[in-house]
Structure formats: C-alpha cells, structure tokens
C-alpha cells in the first residue's frame, strides 16, 4: 500500500505483488479511525509505505497500532517522483506502493515515539535559539550608531 500523506487529506492506493492496483484509490480526510478502517480492508500485516514528510508521526503510530508493516520512504531518495510527466497525489501513492516491489525503496529510520519526543524538543530549542539570535542581531542593526570600543580619535572624527 502507498499512502501519500498531507496536512489535511491523504490518498491511499492498494497494489498486488504483481504491480496491479487493487480496488479504487481512496481519498480521505486525515482521521485515525478512518485510516484504521482502510488498513483493515487490506488484511493483517499489510505493508504500507509513506513518505517521511511533515506530520508522518501520527499516521505511522496509527498504522503500527493497526498491525501494519510500516516503511518510511526518504523524500530526497525517491528519484522517480522528480522525472514524472504527471504529478498528482494518486500517482505519488502508486509510486510509493511500487517502490518496495521493485526493490528501490530508499528507507528512512522509523524512530520510536520516545526518540521522536526528544527530537521535537531539540528542534524547538534550535528554532527558539535562532529566533532569539535574529532578534538580537536585528536590534543591534537598528540602534543609533554607537561604538563602545571606539577610540577617542574615531569619536572626534564622527563629531
């Protein structure tokens, strides 16, 4: 199965081992209950591939809880997406489902929930540090010209 996950809606495609699409493409609003229901239709230990993009945590947790075999595709490693003439969500989901069958899945590490929490803390701290540094630098640039380390010669020339 290939799951093209977005912020509000997602697209799910089921494929057989021969590469043929099974059933219709499923488009749904992101909802854990609906995702579990769609995965249950695929049977036990369904192999699901989703791209490691923003917000994949909840989907991976729901899929794992539902008994699916979850694989995370590394976004920069999915070369097939860049050279396609047609770019849409259904095509992305089909390609994600097709990658393991072809042996071309660039797999990313599926971090456990405890590690993800620590990662989010580090990311938040990093973002805060950048924000504070940017404010500090902006404040320095907007102050009137003031040099504490200026020599008396420089101050006399400036006056």
CSV table of C-alpha atoms in Angstrom, one decimal:
chain,number,residue,atom,x,y,z
A,1,UNK,CA,0.0,0.0,0.0
A,2,UNK,CA,1.1,3.5,-0.7
A,3,UNK,CA,0.0,6.4,1.5
A,4,UNK,CA,0.5,9.9,0.2
A,5,UNK,CA,0.1,11.9,3.4
A,6,UNK,CA,-0.8,15.6,3.5
A,7,UNK,CA,-1.7,18.0,6.3
A,8,UNK,CA,-5.5,17.6,5.9
A,9,UNK,CA,-6.2,14.9,3.4
A,10,UNK,CA,-4.4,11.7,2.2
A,11,UNK,CA,-4.5,9.3,-0.7
A,12,UNK,CA,-4.2,5.5,-0.2
A,13,UNK,CA,-3.5,3.0,-3.0
A,14,UNK,CA,-3.5,-0.8,-2.7
A,15,UNK,CA,-1.3,-2.8,-5.0
A,16,UNK,CA,-0.8,-6.5,-5.5
A,17,UNK,CA,2.6,-8.2,-5.7
A,18,UNK,CA,2.4,-8.2,-9.5
A,19,UNK,CA,2.1,-4.4,-9.6
A,20,UNK,CA,-1.6,-4.1,-10.4
A,21,UNK,CA,-3.7,-1.7,-8.5
A,22,UNK,CA,-6.3,-3.4,-6.3
A,23,UNK,CA,-9.6,-1.6,-5.9
A,24,UNK,CA,-10.1,2.1,-6.2
A,25,UNK,CA,-7.9,4.9,-4.9
A,26,UNK,CA,-9.1,6.1,-1.5
A,27,UNK,CA,-9.1,9.8,-0.7
A,28,UNK,CA,-9.9,10.7,2.9
A,29,UNK,CA,-9.6,13.5,5.5
A,30,UNK,CA,-6.9,12.7,8.0
A,31,UNK,CA,-8.6,10.8,10.7
A,32,UNK,CA,-7.1,7.9,12.8
A,33,UNK,CA,-10.3,6.0,12.8
A,34,UNK,CA,-10.8,6.2,9.0
A,35,UNK,CA,-7.1,5.2,8.4
A,36,UNK,CA,-7.5,2.2,10.6
A,37,UNK,CA,-10.6,1.2,8.8
A,38,UNK,CA,-8.9,1.5,5.4
A,39,UNK,CA,-5.9,-0.5,6.6
A,40,UNK,CA,-8.1,-3.3,8.0
A,41,UNK,CA,-9.5,-3.8,4.5
A,42,UNK,CA,-6.0,-4.8,3.3
A,43,UNK,CA,-5.8,-7.7,5.8
A,44,UNK,CA,-3.3,-8.5,8.5
A,45,UNK,CA,0.3,-7.3,8.3
A,46,UNK,CA,-0.3,-5.0,5.3
A,47,UNK,CA,2.9,-3.4,4.0
A,48,UNK,CA,2.4,0.3,4.0
A,49,UNK,CA,4.9,2.9,2.6
A,50,UNK,CA,4.6,6.6,3.4
A,51,UNK,CA,6.9,9.4,2.8
A,52,UNK,CA,8.8,11.0,5.7
A,53,UNK,CA,7.3,14.4,5.4
A,54,UNK,CA,5.9,16.8,7.9
A,55,UNK,CA,3.3,15.1,10.2
A,56,UNK,CA,4.0,11.5,9.5
A,57,UNK,CA,4.2,10.6,13.2
A,58,UNK,CA,0.5,10.2,13.8
A,59,UNK,CA,0.0,8.1,10.7
A,60,UNK,CA,2.9,5.7,11.5
A,61,UNK,CA,1.6,5.3,15.0
A,62,UNK,CA,-1.9,4.5,13.8
A,63,UNK,CA,-0.7,2.1,11.2
A,64,UNK,CA,1.6,0.3,13.6
A,65,UNK,CA,-1.2,0.0,16.1
A,66,UNK,CA,-3.5,-1.4,13.4
A,67,UNK,CA,-0.9,-4.2,12.8
A,68,UNK,CA,0.6,-2.8,9.5
A,69,UNK,CA,4.2,-3.2,8.5
A,70,UNK,CA,5.2,0.4,8.1
A,71,UNK,CA,8.0,1.6,5.9
A,72,UNK,CA,9.1,5.2,5.8
A,73,UNK,CA,10.4,6.5,2.4
A,74,UNK,CA,13.2,9.0,2.5
A,75,UNK,CA,11.9,12.0,0.4
A,76,UNK,CA,15.1,13.0,-1.3
A,77,UNK,CA,15.8,9.4,-2.2
A,78,UNK,CA,12.6,9.0,-4.1
A,79,UNK,CA,14.1,9.8,-7.5
A,80,UNK,CA,11.1,8.6,-9.5
A,81,UNK,CA,9.0,11.5,-8.4
A,82,UNK,CA,11.2,14.1,-10.0
A,83,UNK,CA,11.2,12.7,-13.5
A,84,UNK,CA,7.5,12.0,-14.0
A,85,UNK,CA,5.5,14.0,-16.5
A,86,UNK,CA,2.3,13.7,-14.4
A,87,UNK,CA,2.5,14.9,-10.8
A,88,UNK,CA,-0.5,14.3,-8.6
A,89,UNK,CA,-1.4,12.7,-5.2
A,90,UNK,CA,-2.7,9.4,-6.7
A,91,UNK,CA,0.5,9.0,-8.8
A,92,UNK,CA,2.6,9.6,-5.7
A,93,UNK,CA,0.7,7.0,-3.8
A,94,UNK,CA,1.1,4.5,-6.6
A,95,UNK,CA,4.8,5.1,-6.8
A,96,UNK,CA,5.2,4.7,-3.0
A,97,UNK,CA,3.4,1.4,-3.2
A,98,UNK,CA,5.5,0.3,-6.1
A,99,UNK,CA,9.0,1.1,-4.7
A,100,UNK,CA,9.3,-2.0,-2.3
A,101,UNK,CA,8.1,-4.3,-5.1
A,102,UNK,CA,10.9,-3.1,-7.4
A,103,UNK,CA,13.5,-3.1,-4.5
A,104,UNK,CA,14.0,0.6,-4.9
A,105,UNK,CA,12.7,1.9,-1.6
A,106,UNK,CA,15.0,4.5,0.0
A,107,UNK,CA,14.1,3.7,3.5
A,108,UNK,CA,14.3,6.2,6.3
A,109,UNK,CA,14.6,5.3,10.0
A,110,UNK,CA,11.3,5.0,11.7
A,111,UNK,CA,12.1,6.5,15.1
A,112,UNK,CA,10.3,5.2,18.2
A,113,UNK,CA,7.9,7.6,19.9
A,114,UNK,CA,10.3,8.3,22.8
A,115,UNK,CA,13.1,9.4,20.3
A,116,UNK,CA,10.6,11.5,18.4
A,117,UNK,CA,9.7,13.4,21.5
A,118,UNK,CA,13.4,14.2,22.2
A,119,UNK,CA,13.8,15.2,18.5
A,120,UNK,CA,10.9,17.6,18.8
A,121,UNK,CA,12.4,19.2,21.9
A,122,UNK,CA,15.7,19.7,20.2
A,123,UNK,CA,14.0,21.1,17.1
A,124,UNK,CA,12.0,23.5,19.3
A,125,UNK,CA,15.1,24.6,21.2
A,126,UNK,CA,17.0,25.2,17.9
A,127,UNK,CA,14.2,27.2,16.5
A,128,UNK,CA,14.0,29.3,19.7
A,129,UNK,CA,17.7,29.9,19.6
A,130,UNK,CA,17.6,31.1,16.0
A,131,UNK,CA,14.7,33.4,16.8
A,132,UNK,CA,16.5,34.9,19.8
A,133,UNK,CA,19.7,35.4,17.8
A,134,UNK,CA,17.8,37.0,14.9
A,135,UNK,CA,16.1,39.5,17.3
A,136,UNK,CA,19.4,40.3,18.9
A,137,UNK,CA,21.1,40.9,15.6
A,138,UNK,CA,18.2,43.0,14.3
A,139,UNK,CA,18.2,45.1,17.5
A,140,UNK,CA,21.9,45.8,17.0
A,141,UNK,CA,21.4,46.9,13.4
A,142,UNK,CA,18.6,49.3,14.2
A,143,UNK,CA,20.3,51.1,17.1
A,144,UNK,CA,21.8,54.5,16.5
A,145,UNK,CA,25.4,54.3,15.7
A,146,UNK,CA,27.2,53.6,18.9
A,147,UNK,CA,30.6,52.1,19.3
A,148,UNK,CA,31.7,51.2,22.8
A,149,UNK,CA,35.1,50.1,21.6
A,150,UNK,CA,35.8,53.2,19.5
A,151,UNK,CA,39.0,55.1,20.1
A,152,UNK,CA,38.9,58.8,21.0
A,153,UNK,CA,40.2,59.6,17.5
A,154,UNK,CA,37.2,57.9,15.9
A,155,UNK,CA,34.8,59.8,18.2
A,156,UNK,CA,36.4,63.1,17.4
A,157,UNK,CA,36.1,62.5,13.7
A,158,UNK,CA,32.5,61.4,14.0
A,159,UNK,CA,31.5,64.7,15.8
